[in-house]
Amino acid sequence: MGTDVYVILSTPFFADGGIDYVSFDRLVEHCVQAGATGLTVLGQLGEAPKLEHAESVAIVRRLCSRVEVPVVVGVTAPGFAAMRALTREAMDAGAAGVMIAPPTSLRTDDQIVTYYRQAADAIGGGVPIVVQDYPLTFGVQMTAGVIGRIAGEVEGVYMLKHEDWPGLEKISALRAMEVPLRILTGNGALFLDFEMERGADGAMTGYSFPELLTGVVRLSGAGRRDEAHDLFDAHLPLIRYEQQQGVGLAVRKYVLMRRGLLDSDAQRAPAGALSATARQEVDYLLERLARADPGARLRR
Amino acid sequence: MGTDVYVILSTPFFADGGIDYVSFDRLVEHCVQAGATGLTVLGQLGEAPKLEHAESVAIVRRLCSRVEVPVVVGVTAPGFAAMRALTREAMDAGAAGVMIAPPTSLRTDDQIVTYYRQAADAIGGGVPIVVQDYPLTFGVQMTAGVIGRIAGEVEGVYMLKHEDWPGLEKISALRAMEVPLRILTGNGALFLDFEMERGADGAMTGYSFPELLTGVVRLSGAGRRDEAHDLFDAHLPLIRYEQQQGVGLAVRKYVLMRRGLLDSDAQRAPAGALSATARQEVDYLLERLARADPGARLRR
Amino acid sequence: MGTDVYVILSTPFFADGGIDYVSFDRLVEHCVQAGATGLTVLGQLGEAPKLEHAESVAIVRRLCSRVEVPVVVGVTAPGFAAMRALTREAMDAGAAGVMIAPPTSLRTDDQIVTYYRQAADAIGGGVPIVVQDYPLTFGVQMTAGVIGRIAGEVEGVYMLKHEDWPGLEKISALRAMEVPLRILTGNGALFLDFEMERGADGAMTGYSFPELLTGVVRLSGAGRRDEAHDLFDAHLPLIRYEQQQGVGLAVRKYVLMRRGLLDSDAQRAPAGALSATARQEVDYLLERLARADPGARLRR
Amino acid sequence: MGTDVYVILSTPFFADGGIDYVSFDRLVEHCVQAGATGLTVLGQLGEAPKLEHAESVAIVRRLCSRVEVPVVVGVTAPGFAAMRALTREAMDAGAAGVMIAPPTSLRTDDQIVTYYRQAADAIGGGVPIVVQDYPLTFGVQMTAGVIGRIAGEVEGVYMLKHEDWPGLEKISALRAMEVPLRILTGNGALFLDFEMERGADGAMTGYSFPELLTGVVRLSGAGRRDEAHDLFDAHLPLIRYEQQQGVGLAVRKYVLMRRGLLDSDAQRAPAGALSATARQEVDYLLERLARADPGARLRR
C-alpha cells in the first residue's frame, strides 16, 4: 500500500479574525506539490474549536473541491450531535474519512472501546474513521490491545493517528499483532525517523516543512537510512521547537508566514502569542536550517 | 434581594431520541408552581452536548416564551465560536444570562481568570454570566480569591453556581470578602441545609423534587432551622442516591417519570442505563420518602 | 463466611504532635466492643504519610498485641522498597494482611494488573493483600473485569476495599462474576445501606460511630431491611458531613473527641482545620442524631 | 555567580538489585571531571522510591564524603515525616541542600505556596531548598508569579529546577521579575540551547553525556552562540531519544553502560525494559553522534 504523508493544515486568519482563503489555497497547493498524499483539516492545530459550524463546513468544501488527494476531517466534539452533523457535511463534501479523538474523561479499556463504538454508531455506518491516540493532550491511554479491539470491533475504523509518547514500542506491538490499520504518526514528527523504521505507514502531522515529512518517509521507505536521518537531524532543532504544547501552533504559523505560505500568523482568540524573543529564536533556527538543508531556504 | 431557586431542567426525550416537548412543558410548569424563581437549561444534566445547535435554540426559545421567571442557558463549549453563537441566540430569545463552565485543562489562578475574561469578550459585552464552579466534574479548582478576581475583573459576571465539594467554607469566605455575586448552590443539594446557613442566596440544581429545594430555602431563609433540616433529612437518602456521578441523571429522569412529570426516562446516547435493581432501590426510597414527607407522595 | 466490619482507625495525636496511645487504646477498645470483626490501621485517614517508619511499626505492634480480631495494615508507598519494609514489620507483628492502593499514575487495565502483580512480588509471596479501589482519591479506575483479573492472577489478594462511586453496580457485577474476594465497602458508609443488599460482605471504613456500621451490617445481613435503613437514615446527615474530601478527617476526629474516645482532635501538619462554624454544625448534627438514634447519644 | 551544571546521578544496580558502588564512584568521578559544579542524587531518575531509607542515607553519605562540589538530595515524599527524616540525615552527611517536588494533588496557586511553606517548616528552618517545577510528571503548574511568591515567602528556597515545557518564556519572566533564585534547567536538556540564552544559570539534569551539558553551558555563557548550538545539535537526536517519559531512564543507563561508566544498566523493579530494537536504535544514534562530536566517541 506504500507510504503516506497527510499534512495537517493550519487555518489561516486575517488579523481581524476572518478566514484567509487565499493563503489557505496557497498552503494546500504547497503541501500537494511537496508530495502530500493526503490532507487533514479541522484538527487541534487547525483551531477547529474556534470555528463556527458554517465556517468549518465551508473550509471542508473548499478543500475537497480543490484537491484530488484524500481529505480527513477532524470531527471531535463534546457530544455526538455536533459530531454527526459535521460528519454528514464532510462526507457529503467528498471527505475520505473523519478523525475522532477520545474525550478526556475516558480511563478504562472498556470505556475507550465503547466510546468508539458509540461514536461510529452515532455518525452512521460506513464512515471511515481515523482514531487519534494522543495521550499527552487528551490524557487517554490506549494500549496496543485496546487499539486492536477498536480495529476489530468498530466498523469503519481504518487508520490510526499515532501520537503516543513514548510510542515506538507501540508501533512494533501493533505490527506484531497485525492490527489491520494504517498507522500514520504525529507528535510533530519528533520521532518520525525511527517511527518509519518500526513499521509506520507514514506521517500525519503539521510540521511547517511538509517537504521534511515527505522526504523522510520516502528515504526511509526506500531503505536509505542514513540519508533519512541526515535530513531528519537537520530539521530536528526546529521540529523540537515547534513541538511545544500550546506555543507550537504560534511557531508553526510564524514559520509558514516566513516561508511566504501564509500572509499572517494570526490566530483567533484564545491565541498563544509568540514573544519577540521567540520570533528571533525561530529566525535563528531557520537560518541554521537553511545551511544544513538547502531545500529549506526561505525564498525571501 | 431575597432567596432564589433555579431548577436545572432535564431535557425529555422519546424512546426514539426525539425531544418530548409536552413533557418539557409539564416539567417547566411543575417547577414554576413549586416555587422556582428561575430556570436553567442546557446544563450538563440537560444533556446539552447531545443536542444539535438548532435543537438547543428551539428549547431555549420555547422555554423563554412560556415562563416569566428568568432563564439561564448553559453555553459551555470547547471553543468560543460555538459559545458565542449559542449565546447570541439565547439572549435574542429572552434569556436572562448564560452559564459557563471552565475547560478541564485550566490549572493556575491566572489561567482561570483569563479564561473568563476571554469568554466574556468573545460572547460580547453586557451578557450576564453565571460562573460554574464544579471541580468534581471539571477538575478545575477556583479559590475564593479567584472567584473574587473574576467578579471584579470580568464584565457581566453576576452569579456563581457553587458546587465545590467540600464547599461550605468557601461560601463563608466569599461572604466575608463581600464578593458581589449571587451564590446559588448545586451538587444535587447534598449540602443545601448548611449552605443556606452559610450565606448562600439559594440553590441552582436539578433534584427531582423542586419542592424540596424551595422548601428548604424558604424555611432556612425564615430562620426555621429545625424544620428546614427535618425536611432536608427526609429527602437526603434520595438526594444522596441521585447525586452519583454519571448514574445520577438516569435516577433523576426515572423519578421524574415516576412522578408523572416525564412520559419517559429515555436519554440520548451515550446514556447511563439504570439496572432493574437500581430502579427497585429508587422505588424503595420513594416509598420511604412518601412516609417521611407526605408532600412527596406520588400521585399514581 | 458471615459479614464483617473492619473499622479504620484514626491515629490520635496530642496537640504537640506526639502519638496519644491512651486514646488509641480507648478507641480500639470501643471499636471491638461495638462489634468490629477487624481493624485497619495506617490508611489515608490514619494520617499514615505523616508518621515516621518507626512510629508506624510501633502502632502496628501495639495494636496487634492488644486485639484478637484480624488487623489490616495500610502499606501504600511511592516505591516497593518502603512497601516491603513496612509489610515485613507488620506481618512479623501479627497483622492479618496489608492494604495497597494504586499509584495515581496508573491508567490502562494492564498497568493496574501489572502493578498489583509487581507489588505482590515485591512484598513476598503469601502475604494477604487487600486491594483498595478508590477512584475519587487515587484517580485510578478499575473495572470489575480488572478486579477479577487481579483476584485470579495475583497471589495473596483476598479482599477488596470497595470505594468506587458510583459503586453499586460494580458490587453486583463482581458477585455475578463470582470473583473470589471478600468485598468490604468504604466511602465513609455513604451507600452502606444498599451496598449490603447488593452483596457486599461488610464494611471497611472509618465513620465515627462504628456502632452504625456494625448495626447496619447486622440488620441487613439478617434481612431486616426497613430497620437497617431506619438506622442508616438517622446517621446519614452526619455520614454525609463526614464524607467530605480533605475536611472529613477533621470532622471525624472532632466527633471522636466529642464522644470521649479521643482526648484531642489534633492532626499532624498538614492538617485540615475545622472552623468554629463547622464545629457548631457538627454539634447540631450530633444533637439531632441523638434524638433519632438514642444509642448515639454522647455520654457527656 | 557564574554558571552551574548539576548532573543528576543514576543509581547503579547489579543484576540482582544490589547497589553497585564501584560504578557509582566511577560515574561520580566522570561527572566531576566533565566539569560538573554540583551533583544531585535521589531524584526521579535515581530510582529514589525503590531505595530503602538506609540505602538512601548510605548513598548520600558516600557521595558527600567523596566530592567537594555541592550535593543536592531529592527528599520528595508523600508525607513530611519521611521528608524530614531524610533531610536530617542528608544535611548531617554534608549535603548542600534538598530538592522537593510538589505532590500531584496540588492545583491552586495558594495550595502550591502553602505546601512549600509547610514543607520548609517540617524539615526545619535554614535548610536550603531546591523547588522542582516539572508539570509534565507531577501535573502541578506553577506560574512565574507563584515561584516568585515561594522565593519571597518560604525560608530556605534558593534554587529552581526548572523543567516546565514549554518553559522558555517562564525563564524570561522570572528574570524580568528579578526573582532571587538560581535557575537550573532540566527536561533532559531538550531546550538547553535557548534556556541559557533566556537567562538560566545552568543545567540540572541527567543526560548521559555530562560533557554536553557543561560544554553548552560554557560556550553559551561565553557568548559563543553558534558553537553552543553546533554542539547541542550534534547531541539533539540522542537527547530527544533519552527524553522519553518512562523509557528514558532505561536509555540513559544503557548509554552509561555503553560508555563504560556503569557495569550494568539494571534497574530495580518496576523497571522500564529496553527492547532489542531500542538498543539498536541507541547504538545507531551513538555511532552518528561520534561522527558529529568526536568527544562523544565511545572508548570501547
mmCIF file with all atom_site columns, C-alpha atoms in Angstrom, chain B residues 53-213:
data_model
loop_
_atom_site.group_PDB
_atom_site.id
_atom_site.type_symbol
_atom_site.label_atom_id
_atom_site.label_alt_id
_atom_site.label_comp_id
_atom_site.label_asym_id
_atom_site.label_entity_id
_atom_site.label_seq_id
_atom_site.pdbx_PDB_ins_code
_atom_site.Cartn_x
_atom_site.Cartn_y
_atom_site.Cartn_z
_atom_site.occupancy
_atom_site.B_iso_or_equiv
_atom_site.pdbx_formal_charge
_atom_site.auth_seq_id
_atom_site.auth_comp_id
_atom_site.auth_asym_id
_atom_site.auth_atom_id
_atom_site.pdbx_PDB_model_num
ATOM 1   C CA . HIS B 1 53  ? -27.462 23.540 17.654 1.00 0.00 ? 53  HIS B CA 1
ATOM 2   C CA . ALA B 1 54  ? -30.929 24.036 16.200 1.00 0.00 ? 54  ALA B CA 1
ATOM 3   C CA . GLU B 1 55  ? -32.459 21.868 18.909 1.00 0.00 ? 55  GLU B CA 1
ATOM 4   C CA . SER B 1 56  ? -30.727 23.828 21.636 1.00 0.00 ? 56  SER B CA 1
ATOM 5   C CA . VAL B 1 57  ? -32.044 27.051 20.217 1.00 0.00 ? 57  VAL B CA 1
ATOM 6   C CA . ALA B 1 58  ? -35.553 25.643 19.913 1.00 0.00 ? 58  ALA B CA 1
ATOM 7   C CA . ILE B 1 59  ? -35.591 24.586 23.545 1.00 0.00 ? 59  ILE B CA 1
ATOM 8   C CA . VAL B 1 60  ? -34.414 27.976 24.746 1.00 0.00 ? 60  VAL B CA 1
ATOM 9   C CA . ARG B 1 61  ? -36.983 29.782 22.643 1.00 0.00 ? 61  ARG B CA 1
ATOM 10  C CA . ARG B 1 62  ? -39.812 27.582 23.833 1.00 0.00 ? 62  ARG B CA 1
ATOM 11  C CA . LEU B 1 63  ? -38.845 28.000 27.442 1.00 0.00 ? 63  LEU B CA 1
ATOM 12  C CA . CYS B 1 64  ? -38.388 31.758 27.274 1.00 0.00 ? 64  CYS B CA 1
ATOM 13  C CA . SER B 1 65  ? -41.720 32.174 25.556 1.00 0.00 ? 65  SER B CA 1
ATOM 14  C CA . ARG B 1 66  ? -43.606 30.278 28.219 1.00 0.00 ? 66  ARG B CA 1
ATOM 15  C CA . VAL B 1 67  ? -42.300 31.479 31.564 1.00 0.00 ? 67  VAL B CA 1
ATOM 16  C CA . GLU B 1 68  ? -41.842 34.803 33.249 1.00 0.00 ? 68  GLU B CA 1
ATOM 17  C CA . VAL B 1 69  ? -39.074 33.776 35.613 1.00 0.00 ? 69  VAL B CA 1
ATOM 18  C CA . PRO B 1 70  ? -35.512 34.417 34.441 1.00 0.00 ? 70  PRO B CA 1
ATOM 19  C CA . VAL B 1 71  ? -33.887 31.731 32.300 1.00 0.00 ? 71  VAL B CA 1
ATOM 20  C CA . VAL B 1 72  ? -30.187 30.877 32.439 1.00 0.00 ? 72  VAL B CA 1
ATOM 21  C CA . VAL B 1 73  ? -28.758 28.997 29.456 1.00 0.00 ? 73  VAL B CA 1
ATOM 22  C CA . GLY B 1 74  ? -25.700 26.763 29.605 1.00 0.00 ? 74  GLY B CA 1
ATOM 23  C CA . VAL B 1 75  ? -23.390 27.724 26.729 1.00 0.00 ? 75  VAL B CA 1
ATOM 24  C CA . THR B 1 76  ? -20.232 25.868 27.727 1.00 0.00 ? 76  THR B CA 1
ATOM 25  C CA . ALA B 1 77  ? -18.364 24.790 24.604 1.00 0.00 ? 77  ALA B CA 1
ATOM 26  C CA . PRO B 1 78  ? -14.866 23.732 23.628 1.00 0.00 ? 78  PRO B CA 1
ATOM 27  C CA . GLY B 1 79  ? -14.375 26.921 21.642 1.00 0.00 ? 79  GLY B CA 1
ATOM 28  C CA . PHE B 1 80  ? -15.610 30.465 21.731 1.00 0.00 ? 80  PHE B CA 1
ATOM 29  C CA . ALA B 1 81  ? -17.203 30.292 18.295 1.00 0.00 ? 81  ALA B CA 1
ATOM 30  C CA . ALA B 1 82  ? -19.911 27.861 19.369 1.00 0.00 ? 82  ALA B CA 1
ATOM 31  C CA . MET B 1 83  ? -20.255 29.631 22.710 1.00 0.00 ? 83  MET B CA 1
ATOM 32  C CA . ARG B 1 84  ? -20.821 32.963 21.034 1.00 0.00 ? 84  ARG B CA 1
ATOM 33  C CA . ALA B 1 85  ? -23.287 31.546 18.535 1.00 0.00 ? 85  ALA B CA 1
ATOM 34  C CA . LEU B 1 86  ? -25.476 29.958 21.196 1.00 0.00 ? 86  LEU B CA 1
ATOM 35  C CA . THR B 1 87  ? -25.244 32.985 23.476 1.00 0.00 ? 87  THR B CA 1
ATOM 36  C CA . ARG B 1 88  ? -26.464 35.252 20.716 1.00 0.00 ? 88  ARG B CA 1
ATOM 37  C CA . GLU B 1 89  ? -29.485 33.049 20.059 1.00 0.00 ? 89  GLU B CA 1
ATOM 38  C CA . ALA B 1 90  ? -30.241 32.657 23.745 1.00 0.00 ? 90  ALA B CA 1
ATOM 39  C CA . MET B 1 91  ? -30.124 36.339 24.551 1.00 0.00 ? 91  MET B CA 1
ATOM 40  C CA . ASP B 1 92  ? -32.213 37.120 21.488 1.00 0.00 ? 92  ASP B CA 1
ATOM 41  C CA . ALA B 1 93  ? -34.774 34.623 22.707 1.00 0.00 ? 93  ALA B CA 1
ATOM 42  C CA . GLY B 1 94  ? -35.028 36.421 26.017 1.00 0.00 ? 94  GLY B CA 1
ATOM 43  C CA . ALA B 1 95  ? -32.643 34.594 28.313 1.00 0.00 ? 95  ALA B CA 1
ATOM 44  C CA . ALA B 1 96  ? -31.537 36.382 31.481 1.00 0.00 ? 96  ALA B CA 1
ATOM 45  C CA . GLY B 1 97  ? -27.972 35.161 31.244 1.00 0.00 ? 97  GLY B CA 1
ATOM 46  C CA . VAL B 1 98  ? -25.640 32.363 30.274 1.00 0.00 ? 98  VAL B CA 1
ATOM 47  C CA . MET B 1 99  ? -23.725 29.821 32.335 1.00 0.00 ? 99  MET B CA 1
ATOM 48  C CA . ILE B 1 100 ? -20.118 28.978 31.506 1.00 0.00 ? 100 ILE B CA 1
ATOM 49  C CA . ALA B 1 101 ? -18.056 26.136 32.964 1.00 0.00 ? 101 ALA B CA 1
ATOM 50  C CA . PRO B 1 102 ? -14.272 26.192 32.684 1.00 0.00 ? 102 PRO B CA 1
ATOM 51  C CA . PRO B 1 103 ? -12.442 23.858 30.287 1.00 0.00 ? 103 PRO B CA 1
ATOM 52  C CA . THR B 1 104 ? -10.850 20.940 32.107 1.00 0.00 ? 104 THR B CA 1
ATOM 53  C CA . SER B 1 105 ? -7.337  21.976 31.115 1.00 0.00 ? 105 SER B CA 1
ATOM 54  C CA . LEU B 1 106 ? -7.198  25.077 33.318 1.00 0.00 ? 106 LEU B CA 1
ATOM 55  C CA . ARG B 1 107 ? -4.862  24.875 36.288 1.00 0.00 ? 107 ARG B CA 1
ATOM 56  C CA . THR B 1 108 ? -3.371  28.127 37.568 1.00 0.00 ? 108 THR B CA 1
ATOM 57  C CA . ASP B 1 109 ? -5.271  31.034 39.076 1.00 0.00 ? 109 ASP B CA 1
ATOM 58  C CA . ASP B 1 110 ? -4.330  33.280 36.174 1.00 0.00 ? 110 ASP B CA 1
ATOM 59  C CA . GLN B 1 111 ? -5.443  30.756 33.581 1.00 0.00 ? 111 GLN B CA 1
ATOM 60  C CA . ILE B 1 112 ? -8.892  30.628 35.161 1.00 0.00 ? 112 ILE B CA 1
ATOM 61  C CA . VAL B 1 113 ? -9.357  34.383 35.385 1.00 0.00 ? 113 VAL B CA 1
ATOM 62  C CA . THR B 1 114 ? -8.027  34.843 31.866 1.00 0.00 ? 114 THR B CA 1
ATOM 63  C CA . TYR B 1 115 ? -10.398 32.254 30.505 1.00 0.00 ? 115 TYR B CA 1
ATOM 64  C CA . TYR B 1 116 ? -13.452 34.039 31.880 1.00 0.00 ? 116 TYR B CA 1
ATOM 65  C CA . ARG B 1 117 ? -12.169 37.364 30.602 1.00 0.00 ? 117 ARG B CA 1
ATOM 66  C CA . GLN B 1 118 ? -11.700 35.914 27.128 1.00 0.00 ? 118 GLN B CA 1
ATOM 67  C CA . ALA B 1 119 ? -15.068 34.208 27.217 1.00 0.00 ? 119 ALA B CA 1
ATOM 68  C CA . ALA B 1 120 ? -16.784 37.441 28.218 1.00 0.00 ? 120 ALA B CA 1
ATOM 69  C CA . ASP B 1 121 ? -15.029 39.247 25.390 1.00 0.00 ? 121 ASP B CA 1
ATOM 70  C CA . ALA B 1 122 ? -15.977 36.507 22.962 1.00 0.00 ? 122 ALA B CA 1
ATOM 71  C CA . ILE B 1 123 ? -19.688 36.494 23.725 1.00 0.00 ? 123 ILE B CA 1
ATOM 72  C CA . GLY B 1 124 ? -19.843 40.262 23.771 1.00 0.00 ? 124 GLY B CA 1
ATOM 73  C CA . GLY B 1 125 ? -20.009 42.885 26.466 1.00 0.00 ? 125 GLY B CA 1
ATOM 74  C CA . GLY B 1 126 ? -23.009 43.119 28.662 1.00 0.00 ? 126 GLY B CA 1
ATOM 75  C CA . VAL B 1 127 ? -24.162 39.499 28.620 1.00 0.00 ? 127 VAL B CA 1
ATOM 76  C CA . PRO B 1 128 ? -24.851 38.412 32.214 1.00 0.00 ? 128 PRO B CA 1
ATOM 77  C CA . ILE B 1 129 ? -22.653 35.421 33.099 1.00 0.00 ? 129 ILE B CA 1
ATOM 78  C CA . VAL B 1 130 ? -23.039 32.663 35.665 1.00 0.00 ? 130 VAL B CA 1
ATOM 79  C CA . VAL B 1 131 ? -19.717 31.076 36.615 1.00 0.00 ? 131 VAL B CA 1
ATOM 80  C CA . GLN B 1 132 ? -19.963 27.340 37.238 1.00 0.00 ? 132 GLN B CA 1
ATOM 81  C CA . ASP B 1 133 ? -17.544 26.154 39.907 1.00 0.00 ? 133 ASP B CA 1
ATOM 82  C CA . TYR B 1 134 ? -17.719 22.358 39.859 1.00 0.00 ? 134 TYR B CA 1
ATOM 83  C CA . PRO B 1 135 ? -14.273 20.846 40.468 1.00 0.00 ? 135 PRO B CA 1
ATOM 84  C CA . LEU B 1 136 ? -15.535 17.281 40.812 1.00 0.00 ? 136 LEU B CA 1
ATOM 85  C CA . THR B 1 137 ? -16.678 17.235 37.207 1.00 0.00 ? 137 THR B CA 1
ATOM 86  C CA . PHE B 1 138 ? -14.378 19.739 35.551 1.00 0.00 ? 138 PHE B CA 1
ATOM 87  C CA . GLY B 1 139 ? -11.215 19.245 37.575 1.00 0.00 ? 139 GLY B CA 1
ATOM 88  C CA . VAL B 1 140 ? -10.712 22.996 37.855 1.00 0.00 ? 140 VAL B CA 1
ATOM 89  C CA . GLN B 1 141 ? -10.222 24.411 41.325 1.00 0.00 ? 141 GLN B CA 1
ATOM 90  C CA . MET B 1 142 ? -11.132 28.051 41.908 1.00 0.00 ? 142 MET B CA 1
ATOM 91  C CA . THR B 1 143 ? -10.258 29.577 45.244 1.00 0.00 ? 143 THR B CA 1
ATOM 92  C CA . ALA B 1 144 ? -12.493 32.209 46.793 1.00 0.00 ? 144 ALA B CA 1
ATOM 93  C CA . GLY B 1 145 ? -9.788  34.673 45.786 1.00 0.00 ? 145 GLY B CA 1
ATOM 94  C CA . VAL B 1 146 ? -10.001 33.661 42.152 1.00 0.00 ? 146 VAL B CA 1
ATOM 95  C CA . ILE B 1 147 ? -13.772 33.940 42.177 1.00 0.00 ? 147 ILE B CA 1
ATOM 96  C CA . GLY B 1 148 ? -13.386 37.379 43.704 1.00 0.00 ? 148 GLY B CA 1
ATOM 97  C CA . ARG B 1 149 ? -10.985 38.350 40.920 1.00 0.00 ? 149 ARG B CA 1
ATOM 98  C CA . ILE B 1 150 ? -13.400 37.107 38.274 1.00 0.00 ? 150 ILE B CA 1
ATOM 99  C CA . ALA B 1 151 ? -16.250 39.030 39.872 1.00 0.00 ? 151 ALA B CA 1
ATOM 100 C CA . GLY B 1 152 ? -14.140 42.176 39.999 1.00 0.00 ? 152 GLY B CA 1
ATOM 101 C CA . GLU B 1 153 ? -12.427 41.991 36.644 1.00 0.00 ? 153 GLU B CA 1
ATOM 102 C CA . VAL B 1 154 ? -14.801 40.319 34.225 1.00 0.00 ? 154 VAL B CA 1
ATOM 103 C CA . GLU B 1 155 ? -17.695 42.334 32.933 1.00 0.00 ? 155 GLU B CA 1
ATOM 104 C CA . GLY B 1 156 ? -21.069 40.658 33.137 1.00 0.00 ? 156 GLY B CA 1
ATOM 105 C CA . VAL B 1 157 ? -20.350 38.064 35.819 1.00 0.00 ? 157 VAL B CA 1
ATOM 106 C CA . TYR B 1 158 ? -23.164 38.329 38.346 1.00 0.00 ? 158 TYR B CA 1
ATOM 107 C CA . MET B 1 159 ? -23.798 34.873 39.730 1.00 0.00 ? 159 MET B CA 1
ATOM 108 C CA . LEU B 1 160 ? -21.883 31.832 40.982 1.00 0.00 ? 160 LEU B CA 1
ATOM 109 C CA . LYS B 1 161 ? -23.200 28.327 40.575 1.00 0.00 ? 161 LYS B CA 1
ATOM 110 C CA . HIS B 1 162 ? -21.311 26.956 43.551 1.00 0.00 ? 162 HIS B CA 1
ATOM 111 C CA . GLU B 1 163 ? -20.730 23.255 43.565 1.00 0.00 ? 163 GLU B CA 1
ATOM 112 C CA . ASP B 1 164 ? -17.349 22.823 45.096 1.00 0.00 ? 164 ASP B CA 1
ATOM 113 C CA . TRP B 1 165 ? -17.115 19.887 47.486 1.00 0.00 ? 165 TRP B CA 1
ATOM 114 C CA . PRO B 1 166 ? -16.342 20.418 50.264 1.00 0.00 ? 166 PRO B CA 1
ATOM 115 C CA . GLY B 1 167 ? -17.725 23.873 49.765 1.00 0.00 ? 167 GLY B CA 1
ATOM 116 C CA . LEU B 1 168 ? -19.148 25.288 52.992 1.00 0.00 ? 168 LEU B CA 1
ATOM 117 C CA . GLU B 1 169 ? -16.057 27.237 53.977 1.00 0.00 ? 169 GLU B CA 1
ATOM 118 C CA . LYS B 1 170 ? -15.872 28.706 50.500 1.00 0.00 ? 170 LYS B CA 1
ATOM 119 C CA . ILE B 1 171 ? -19.326 30.227 50.898 1.00 0.00 ? 171 ILE B CA 1
ATOM 120 C CA . SER B 1 172 ? -18.281 31.740 54.229 1.00 0.00 ? 172 SER B CA 1
ATOM 121 C CA . ALA B 1 173 ? -15.087 33.067 52.667 1.00 0.00 ? 173 ALA B CA 1
ATOM 122 C CA . LEU B 1 174 ? -16.913 34.640 49.718 1.00 0.00 ? 174 LEU B CA 1
ATOM 123 C CA . ARG B 1 175 ? -19.385 36.288 52.074 1.00 0.00 ? 175 ARG B CA 1
ATOM 124 C CA . ALA B 1 176 ? -16.592 37.563 54.335 1.00 0.00 ? 176 ALA B CA 1
ATOM 125 C CA . MET B 1 177 ? -14.872 39.004 51.263 1.00 0.00 ? 177 MET B CA 1
ATOM 126 C CA . GLU B 1 178 ? -18.170 40.580 50.214 1.00 0.00 ? 178 GLU B CA 1
ATOM 127 C CA . VAL B 1 179 ? -17.748 39.296 46.689 1.00 0.00 ? 179 VAL B CA 1
ATOM 128 C CA . PRO B 1 180 ? -20.647 40.886 44.805 1.00 0.00 ? 180 PRO B CA 1
ATOM 129 C CA . LEU B 1 181 ? -22.143 37.718 43.344 1.00 0.00 ? 181 LEU B CA 1
ATOM 130 C CA . ARG B 1 182 ? -25.381 35.871 43.838 1.00 0.00 ? 182 ARG B CA 1
ATOM 131 C CA . ILE B 1 183 ? -24.354 32.454 45.165 1.00 0.00 ? 183 ILE B CA 1
ATOM 132 C CA . LEU B 1 184 ? -26.648 29.600 44.212 1.00 0.00 ? 184 LEU B CA 1
ATOM 133 C CA . THR B 1 185 ? -25.531 26.134 45.209 1.00 0.00 ? 185 THR B CA 1
ATOM 134 C CA . GLY B 1 186 ? -25.565 22.934 43.255 1.00 0.00 ? 186 GLY B CA 1
ATOM 135 C CA . ASN B 1 187 ? -24.146 19.481 43.910 1.00 0.00 ? 187 ASN B CA 1
ATOM 136 C CA . GLY B 1 188 ? -27.628 17.980 43.744 1.00 0.00 ? 188 GLY B CA 1
ATOM 137 C CA . ALA B 1 189 ? -28.467 19.769 47.030 1.00 0.00 ? 189 ALA B CA 1
ATOM 138 C CA . LEU B 1 190 ? -26.321 17.398 49.091 1.00 0.00 ? 190 LEU B CA 1
ATOM 139 C CA . PHE B 1 191 ? -25.327 20.220 51.477 1.00 0.00 ? 191 PHE B CA 1
ATOM 140 C CA . LEU B 1 192 ? -28.183 22.639 50.876 1.00 0.00 ? 192 LEU B CA 1
ATOM 141 C CA . ASP B 1 193 ? -29.179 22.629 54.561 1.00 0.00 ? 193 ASP B CA 1
ATOM 142 C CA . PHE B 1 194 ? -25.908 24.152 55.698 1.00 0.00 ? 194 PHE B CA 1
ATOM 143 C CA . GLU B 1 195 ? -25.175 26.073 52.508 1.00 0.00 ? 195 GLU B CA 1
ATOM 144 C CA . MET B 1 196 ? -28.155 28.312 53.234 1.00 0.00 ? 196 MET B CA 1
ATOM 145 C CA . GLU B 1 197 ? -26.927 28.883 56.775 1.00 0.00 ? 197 GLU B CA 1
ATOM 146 C CA . ARG B 1 198 ? -23.504 29.852 55.452 1.00 0.00 ? 198 ARG B CA 1
ATOM 147 C CA . GLY B 1 199 ? -24.988 32.624 53.386 1.00 0.00 ? 199 GLY B CA 1
ATOM 148 C CA . ALA B 1 200 ? -25.933 31.154 50.032 1.00 0.00 ? 200 ALA B CA 1
ATOM 149 C CA . ASP B 1 201 ? -28.647 33.027 48.168 1.00 0.00 ? 201 ASP B CA 1
ATOM 150 C CA . GLY B 1 202 ? -30.386 29.829 47.187 1.00 0.00 ? 202 GLY B CA 1
ATOM 151 C CA . ALA B 1 203 ? -29.999 26.780 45.025 1.00 0.00 ? 203 ALA B CA 1
ATOM 152 C CA . MET B 1 204 ? -29.400 26.047 41.372 1.00 0.00 ? 204 MET B CA 1
ATOM 153 C CA . THR B 1 205 ? -29.569 22.345 40.891 1.00 0.00 ? 205 THR B CA 1
ATOM 154 C CA . GLY B 1 206 ? -31.725 19.631 39.455 1.00 0.00 ? 206 GLY B CA 1
ATOM 155 C CA . TYR B 1 207 ? -33.012 17.442 42.250 1.00 0.00 ? 207 TYR B CA 1
ATOM 156 C CA . SER B 1 208 ? -36.146 15.631 41.152 1.00 0.00 ? 208 SER B CA 1
ATOM 157 C CA . PHE B 1 209 ? -38.296 17.257 43.839 1.00 0.00 ? 209 PHE B CA 1
ATOM 158 C CA . PRO B 1 210 ? -38.028 21.004 43.255 1.00 0.00 ? 210 PRO B CA 1
ATOM 159 C CA . GLU B 1 211 ? -40.399 21.347 46.208 1.00 0.00 ? 211 GLU B CA 1
ATOM 160 C CA . LEU B 1 212 ? -37.555 20.223 48.456 1.00 0.00 ? 212 LEU B CA 1
ATOM 161 C CA . LEU B 1 213 ? -35.314 22.957 47.112 1.00 0.00 ? 213 LEU B CA 1
#
